[in-house]
mmCIF file of C-alpha atoms in Angstrom:
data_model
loop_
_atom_site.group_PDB
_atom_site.id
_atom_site.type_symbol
_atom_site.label_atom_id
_atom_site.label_comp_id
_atom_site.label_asym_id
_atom_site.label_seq_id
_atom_site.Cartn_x
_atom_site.Cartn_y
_atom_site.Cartn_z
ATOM 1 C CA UNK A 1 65.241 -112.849 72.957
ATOM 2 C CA UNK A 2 62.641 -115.492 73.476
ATOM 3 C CA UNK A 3 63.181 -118.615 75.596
ATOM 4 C CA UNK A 4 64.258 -120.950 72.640
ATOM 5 C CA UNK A 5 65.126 -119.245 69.744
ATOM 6 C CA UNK A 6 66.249 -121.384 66.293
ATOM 7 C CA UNK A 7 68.727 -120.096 63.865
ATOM 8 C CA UNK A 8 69.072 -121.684 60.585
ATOM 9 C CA UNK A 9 72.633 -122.022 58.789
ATOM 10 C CA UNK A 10 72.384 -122.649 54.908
ATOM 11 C CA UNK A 11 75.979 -123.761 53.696
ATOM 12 C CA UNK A 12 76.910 -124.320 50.252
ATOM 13 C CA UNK A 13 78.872 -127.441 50.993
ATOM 14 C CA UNK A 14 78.102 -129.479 53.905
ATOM 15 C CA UNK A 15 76.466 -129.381 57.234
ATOM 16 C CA UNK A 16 77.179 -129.377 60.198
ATOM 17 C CA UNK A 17 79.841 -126.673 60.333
ATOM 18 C CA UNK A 18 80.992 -127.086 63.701
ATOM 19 C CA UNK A 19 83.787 -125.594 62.803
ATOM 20 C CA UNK A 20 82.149 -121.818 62.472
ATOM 21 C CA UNK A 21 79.188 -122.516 65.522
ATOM 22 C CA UNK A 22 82.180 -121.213 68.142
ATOM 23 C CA UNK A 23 82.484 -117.928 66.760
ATOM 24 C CA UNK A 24 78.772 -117.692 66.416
ATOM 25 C CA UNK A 25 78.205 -118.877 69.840
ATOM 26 C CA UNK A 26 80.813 -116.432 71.116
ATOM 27 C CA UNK A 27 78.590 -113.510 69.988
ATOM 28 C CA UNK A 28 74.809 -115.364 70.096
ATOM 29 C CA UNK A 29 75.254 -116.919 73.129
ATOM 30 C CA UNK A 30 74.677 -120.400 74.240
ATOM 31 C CA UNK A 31 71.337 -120.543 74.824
ATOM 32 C CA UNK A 32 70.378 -120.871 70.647
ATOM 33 C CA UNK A 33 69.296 -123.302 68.837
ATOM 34 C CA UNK A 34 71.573 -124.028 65.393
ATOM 35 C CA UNK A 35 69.751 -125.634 62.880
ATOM 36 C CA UNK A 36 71.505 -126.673 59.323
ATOM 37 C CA UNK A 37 71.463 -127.628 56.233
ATOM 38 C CA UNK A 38 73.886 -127.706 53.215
ATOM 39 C CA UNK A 39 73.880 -127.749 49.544
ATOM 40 C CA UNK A 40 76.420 -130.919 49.255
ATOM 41 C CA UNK A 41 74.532 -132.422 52.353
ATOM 42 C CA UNK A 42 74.175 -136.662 51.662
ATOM 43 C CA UNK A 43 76.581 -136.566 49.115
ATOM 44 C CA UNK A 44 79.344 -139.322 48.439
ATOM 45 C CA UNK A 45 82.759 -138.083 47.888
ATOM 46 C CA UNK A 46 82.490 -139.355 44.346
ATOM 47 C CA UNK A 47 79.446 -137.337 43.406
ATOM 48 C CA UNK A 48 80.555 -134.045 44.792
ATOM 49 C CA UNK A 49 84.155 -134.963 42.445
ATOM 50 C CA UNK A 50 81.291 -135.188 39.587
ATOM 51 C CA UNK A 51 80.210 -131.334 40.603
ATOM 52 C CA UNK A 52 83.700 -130.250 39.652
ATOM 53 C CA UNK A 53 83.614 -126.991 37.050
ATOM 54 C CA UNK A 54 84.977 -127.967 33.569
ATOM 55 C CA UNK A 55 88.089 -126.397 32.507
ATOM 56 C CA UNK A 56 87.293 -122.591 31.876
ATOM 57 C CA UNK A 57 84.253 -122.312 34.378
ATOM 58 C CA UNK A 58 83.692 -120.712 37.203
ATOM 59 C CA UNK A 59 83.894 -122.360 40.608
ATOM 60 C CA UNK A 60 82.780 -121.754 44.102
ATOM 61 C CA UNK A 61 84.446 -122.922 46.662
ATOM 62 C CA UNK A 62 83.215 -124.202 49.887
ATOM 63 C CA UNK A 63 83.878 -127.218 52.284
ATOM 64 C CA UNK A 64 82.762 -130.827 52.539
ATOM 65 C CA UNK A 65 83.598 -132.805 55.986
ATOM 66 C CA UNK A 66 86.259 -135.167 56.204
ATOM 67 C CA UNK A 67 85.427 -138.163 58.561
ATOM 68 C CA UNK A 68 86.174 -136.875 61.064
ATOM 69 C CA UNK A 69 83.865 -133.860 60.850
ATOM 70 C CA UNK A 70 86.857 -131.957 59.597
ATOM 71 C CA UNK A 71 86.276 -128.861 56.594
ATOM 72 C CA UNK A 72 87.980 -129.684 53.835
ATOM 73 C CA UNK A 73 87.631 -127.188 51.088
ATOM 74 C CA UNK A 74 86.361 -128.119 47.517
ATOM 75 C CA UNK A 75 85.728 -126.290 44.599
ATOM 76 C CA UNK A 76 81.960 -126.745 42.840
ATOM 77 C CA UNK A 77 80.175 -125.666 39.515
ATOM 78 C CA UNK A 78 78.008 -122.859 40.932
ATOM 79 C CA UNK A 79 75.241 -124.407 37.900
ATOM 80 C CA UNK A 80 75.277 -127.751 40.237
ATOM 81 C CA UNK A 81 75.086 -126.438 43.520
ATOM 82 C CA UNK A 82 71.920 -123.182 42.883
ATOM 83 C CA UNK A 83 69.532 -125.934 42.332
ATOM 84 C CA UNK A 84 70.398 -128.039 45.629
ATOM 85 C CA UNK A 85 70.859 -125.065 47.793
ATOM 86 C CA UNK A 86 67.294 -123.979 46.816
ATOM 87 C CA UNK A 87 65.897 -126.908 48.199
ATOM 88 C CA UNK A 88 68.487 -127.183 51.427
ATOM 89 C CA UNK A 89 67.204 -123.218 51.829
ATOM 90 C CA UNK A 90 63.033 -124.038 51.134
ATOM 91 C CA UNK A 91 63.729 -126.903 53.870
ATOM 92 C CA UNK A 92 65.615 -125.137 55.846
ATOM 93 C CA UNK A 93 62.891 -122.047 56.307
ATOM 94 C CA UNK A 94 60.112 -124.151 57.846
ATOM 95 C CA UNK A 95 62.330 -125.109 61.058
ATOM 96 C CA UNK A 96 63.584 -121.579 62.074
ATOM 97 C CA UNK A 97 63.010 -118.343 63.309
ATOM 98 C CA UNK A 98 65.332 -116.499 60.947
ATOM 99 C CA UNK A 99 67.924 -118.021 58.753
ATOM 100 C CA UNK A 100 70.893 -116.783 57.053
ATOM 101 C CA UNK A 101 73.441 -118.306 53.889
ATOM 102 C CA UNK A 102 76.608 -118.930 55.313
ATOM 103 C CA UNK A 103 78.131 -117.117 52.340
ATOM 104 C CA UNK A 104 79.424 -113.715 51.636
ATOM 105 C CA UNK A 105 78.847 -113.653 47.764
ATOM 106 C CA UNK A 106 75.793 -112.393 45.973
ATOM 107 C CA UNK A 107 73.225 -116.211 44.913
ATOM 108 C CA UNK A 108 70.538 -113.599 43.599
ATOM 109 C CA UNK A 109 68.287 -116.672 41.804
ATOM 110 C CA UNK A 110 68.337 -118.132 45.327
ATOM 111 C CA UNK A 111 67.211 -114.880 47.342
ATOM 112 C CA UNK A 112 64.431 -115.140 44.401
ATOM 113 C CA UNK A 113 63.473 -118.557 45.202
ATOM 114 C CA UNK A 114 63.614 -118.182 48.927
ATOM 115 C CA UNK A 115 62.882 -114.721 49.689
ATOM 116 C CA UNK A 116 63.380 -114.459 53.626
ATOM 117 C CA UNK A 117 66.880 -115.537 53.284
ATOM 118 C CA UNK A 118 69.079 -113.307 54.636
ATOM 119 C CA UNK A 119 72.716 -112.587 52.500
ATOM 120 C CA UNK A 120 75.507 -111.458 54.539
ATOM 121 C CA UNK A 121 77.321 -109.298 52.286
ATOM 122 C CA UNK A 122 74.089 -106.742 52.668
ATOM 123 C CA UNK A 123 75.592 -106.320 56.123
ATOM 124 C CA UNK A 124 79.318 -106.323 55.413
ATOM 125 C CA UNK A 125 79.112 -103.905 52.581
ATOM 126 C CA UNK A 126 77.902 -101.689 54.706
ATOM 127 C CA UNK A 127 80.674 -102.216 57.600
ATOM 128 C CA UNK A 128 83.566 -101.866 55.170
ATOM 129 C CA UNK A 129 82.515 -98.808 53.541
ATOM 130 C CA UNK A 130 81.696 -96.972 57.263
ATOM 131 C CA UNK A 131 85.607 -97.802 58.117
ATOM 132 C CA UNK A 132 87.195 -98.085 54.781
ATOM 133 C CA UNK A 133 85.383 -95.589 52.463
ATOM 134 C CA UNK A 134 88.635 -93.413 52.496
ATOM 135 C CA UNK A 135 91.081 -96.153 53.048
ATOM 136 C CA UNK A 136 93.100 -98.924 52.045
ATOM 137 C CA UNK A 137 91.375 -102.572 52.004
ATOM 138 C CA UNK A 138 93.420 -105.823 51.828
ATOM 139 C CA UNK A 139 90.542 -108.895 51.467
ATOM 140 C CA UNK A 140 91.822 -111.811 52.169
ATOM 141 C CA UNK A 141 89.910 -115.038 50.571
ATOM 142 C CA UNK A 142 90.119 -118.539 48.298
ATOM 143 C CA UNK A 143 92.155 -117.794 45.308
ATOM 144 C CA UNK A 144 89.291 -118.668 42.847
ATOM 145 C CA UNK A 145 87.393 -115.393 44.463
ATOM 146 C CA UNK A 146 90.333 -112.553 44.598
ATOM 147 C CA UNK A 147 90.250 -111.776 40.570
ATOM 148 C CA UNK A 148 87.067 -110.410 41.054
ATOM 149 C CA UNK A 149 87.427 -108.395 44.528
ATOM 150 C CA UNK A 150 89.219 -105.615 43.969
ATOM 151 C CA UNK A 151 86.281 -104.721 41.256
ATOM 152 C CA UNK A 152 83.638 -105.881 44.212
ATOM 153 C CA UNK A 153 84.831 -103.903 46.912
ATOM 154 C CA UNK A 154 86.351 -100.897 45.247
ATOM 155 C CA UNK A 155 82.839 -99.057 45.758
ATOM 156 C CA UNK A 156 83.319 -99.072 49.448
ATOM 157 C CA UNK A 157 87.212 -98.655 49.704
ATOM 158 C CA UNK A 158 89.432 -95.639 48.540
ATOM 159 C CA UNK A 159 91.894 -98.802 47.445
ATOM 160 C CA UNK A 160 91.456 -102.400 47.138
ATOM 161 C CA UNK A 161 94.213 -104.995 47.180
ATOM 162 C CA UNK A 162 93.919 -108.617 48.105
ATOM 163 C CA UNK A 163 96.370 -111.950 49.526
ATOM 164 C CA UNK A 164 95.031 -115.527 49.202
ATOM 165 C CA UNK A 165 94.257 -117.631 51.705
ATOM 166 C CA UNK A 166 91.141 -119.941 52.416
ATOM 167 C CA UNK A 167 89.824 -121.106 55.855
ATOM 168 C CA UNK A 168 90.932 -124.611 55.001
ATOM 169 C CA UNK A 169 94.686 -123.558 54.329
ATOM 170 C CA UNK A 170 96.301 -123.699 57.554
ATOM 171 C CA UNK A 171 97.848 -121.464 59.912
ATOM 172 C CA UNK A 172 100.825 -121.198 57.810
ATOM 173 C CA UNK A 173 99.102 -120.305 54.469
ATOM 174 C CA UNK A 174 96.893 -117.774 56.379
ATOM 175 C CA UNK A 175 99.825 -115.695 57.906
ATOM 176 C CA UNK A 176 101.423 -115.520 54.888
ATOM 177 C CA UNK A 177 98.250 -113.542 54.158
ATOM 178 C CA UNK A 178 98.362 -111.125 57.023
ATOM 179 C CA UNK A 179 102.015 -110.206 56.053
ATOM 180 C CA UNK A 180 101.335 -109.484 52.483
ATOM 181 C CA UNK A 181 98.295 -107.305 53.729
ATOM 182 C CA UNK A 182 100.759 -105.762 56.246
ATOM 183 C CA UNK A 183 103.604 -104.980 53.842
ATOM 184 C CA UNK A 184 100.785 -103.482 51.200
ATOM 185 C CA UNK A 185 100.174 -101.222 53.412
ATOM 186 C CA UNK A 186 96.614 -101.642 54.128
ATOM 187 C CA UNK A 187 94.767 -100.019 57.112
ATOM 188 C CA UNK A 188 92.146 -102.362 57.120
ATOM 189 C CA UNK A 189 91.844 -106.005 56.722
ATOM 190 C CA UNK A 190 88.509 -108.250 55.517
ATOM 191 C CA UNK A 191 88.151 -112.137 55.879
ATOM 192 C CA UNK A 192 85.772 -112.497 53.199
ATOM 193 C CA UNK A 193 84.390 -115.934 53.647
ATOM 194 C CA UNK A 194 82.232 -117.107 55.754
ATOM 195 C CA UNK A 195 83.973 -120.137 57.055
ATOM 196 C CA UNK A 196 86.767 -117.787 58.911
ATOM 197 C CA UNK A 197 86.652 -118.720 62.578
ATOM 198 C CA UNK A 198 87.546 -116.125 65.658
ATOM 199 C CA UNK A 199 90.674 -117.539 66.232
ATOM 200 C CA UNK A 200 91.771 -116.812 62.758
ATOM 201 C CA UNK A 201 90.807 -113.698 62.739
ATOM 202 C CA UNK A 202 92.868 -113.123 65.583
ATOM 203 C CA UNK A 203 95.547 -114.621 64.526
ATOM 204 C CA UNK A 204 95.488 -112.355 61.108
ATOM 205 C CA UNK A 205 95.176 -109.313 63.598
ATOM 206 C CA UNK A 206 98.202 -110.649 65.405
ATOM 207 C CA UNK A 207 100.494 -110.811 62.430
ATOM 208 C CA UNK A 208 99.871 -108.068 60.646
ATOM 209 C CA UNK A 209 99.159 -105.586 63.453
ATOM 210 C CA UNK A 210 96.051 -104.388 61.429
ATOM 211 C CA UNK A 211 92.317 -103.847 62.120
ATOM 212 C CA UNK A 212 90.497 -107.201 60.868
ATOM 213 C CA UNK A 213 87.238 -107.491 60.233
ATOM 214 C CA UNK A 214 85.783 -110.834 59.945
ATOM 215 C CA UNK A 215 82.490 -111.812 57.869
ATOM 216 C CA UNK A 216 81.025 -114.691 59.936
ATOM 217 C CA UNK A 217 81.296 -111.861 62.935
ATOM 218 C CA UNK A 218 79.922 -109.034 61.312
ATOM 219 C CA UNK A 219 77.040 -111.519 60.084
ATOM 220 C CA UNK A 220 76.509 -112.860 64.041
ATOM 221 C CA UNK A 221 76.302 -108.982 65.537
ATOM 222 C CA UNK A 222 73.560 -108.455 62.739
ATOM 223 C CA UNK A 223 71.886 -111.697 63.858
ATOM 224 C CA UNK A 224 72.120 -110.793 67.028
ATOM 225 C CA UNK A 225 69.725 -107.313 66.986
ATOM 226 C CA UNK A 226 67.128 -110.302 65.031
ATOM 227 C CA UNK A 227 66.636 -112.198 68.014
#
């Protein structure tokens, strides 16, 4: 790795995420640069309330900070946000060596726009079905994204099942997760969002006594053969 070396973080809600950088750090090391930018960046609470999906729509949902640099997660119109991230990601590209969406679903209209993006779930795909191609998955995510997992991952698991919980839920809400993807019988667990920490995934490990991958860690040892 070079002396100083800059990683960009594109979020779809806002930046900094603080809240994530210890789990990269843990894997990068401390000696790189962070660099961010988000699609909800400069945005009053009021406006991202406006960005809200209309009844029937699908959402996304990511995090704004509270004030006291807190996630908090929200859910947005994925219409509103494509056109913002494209500009947070065009920005973003001219003040880092490599940069990566802090995301684990699939923006193809922004890989378009900004081609040297890199997507995480090119990496994770490819994790889950080396350990769970014969297996049992349990993914564990934000409600508004498990009706469409089991269909997503069921290419790289023998079976898919999931349990809710988002990165913004608590400690409670999260091992209430872990023992739903304990008593499902699973062999193999996936955070899939990008804004699980470490600790959480250790703590899922903990309480369900099953394997646990992690997205944001898969994404930093991938990162980590870039620099």
């Amino acid at each position: 790795m070079k002396d100083t070396f800059t990683l960009g973080i594109l979020t779809l809600g806002q930046s900094p995420r603080t809240d994530v950088e210890p789990s990269l750090r843990g894997i990068l090391g401390p000696d790189v640069r962070f660099v961010q930018r988000g699609g909800l960046d400069g945005l009053s609470e009021e406006s991202i309330r406006n960005l809200a999906p209309v009844e029937g729509e699908p959402g996304i949902e990511t995090c704004v900070l509270r004030e006291n640099g807190e996630p908090k997660g929200v859910c947005i119109a994925k219409r509103h946000l494509l056109p913002r991230l494209i500009a947070a990601g065009r920005e973003l590209e001219t003040l880092c060596d490599i940069f990566f969406l802090l995301c684990s679903g699939e923006f193809p209209a922004l890989k378009h726009a900004v081609p040297r993006l890199i997507e995480p779930i090119t990496f994770i795909r490819c994790v889950v079905a080396a350990v769970a191609r014969h297996s049992h998955l349990c993914v564990i995510g934000p409600e508004s994204d498990m009706p469409a997992a089991p269909a997503q991952w069921q290419p790289y698991a023998a079976r898919v099942s999931t349990a809710v919980s988002s990165p913004y839920d608590g400690k409670e809400r999260l091992s209430e997760a872990a023992r739903t993807a304990k008593a499902s019988g699973a062999k193999y667990i996936l955070l899939d969002d990008m804004g699980f920490t470490e600790e959480q995934r250790q703590l899922v490990r903990s309480v369900s006594g099953i394997a646990t991958l992690n997205a944001t860690s898969i994404m930093a040892r991938a990162l980590q053969e870039l620099m």
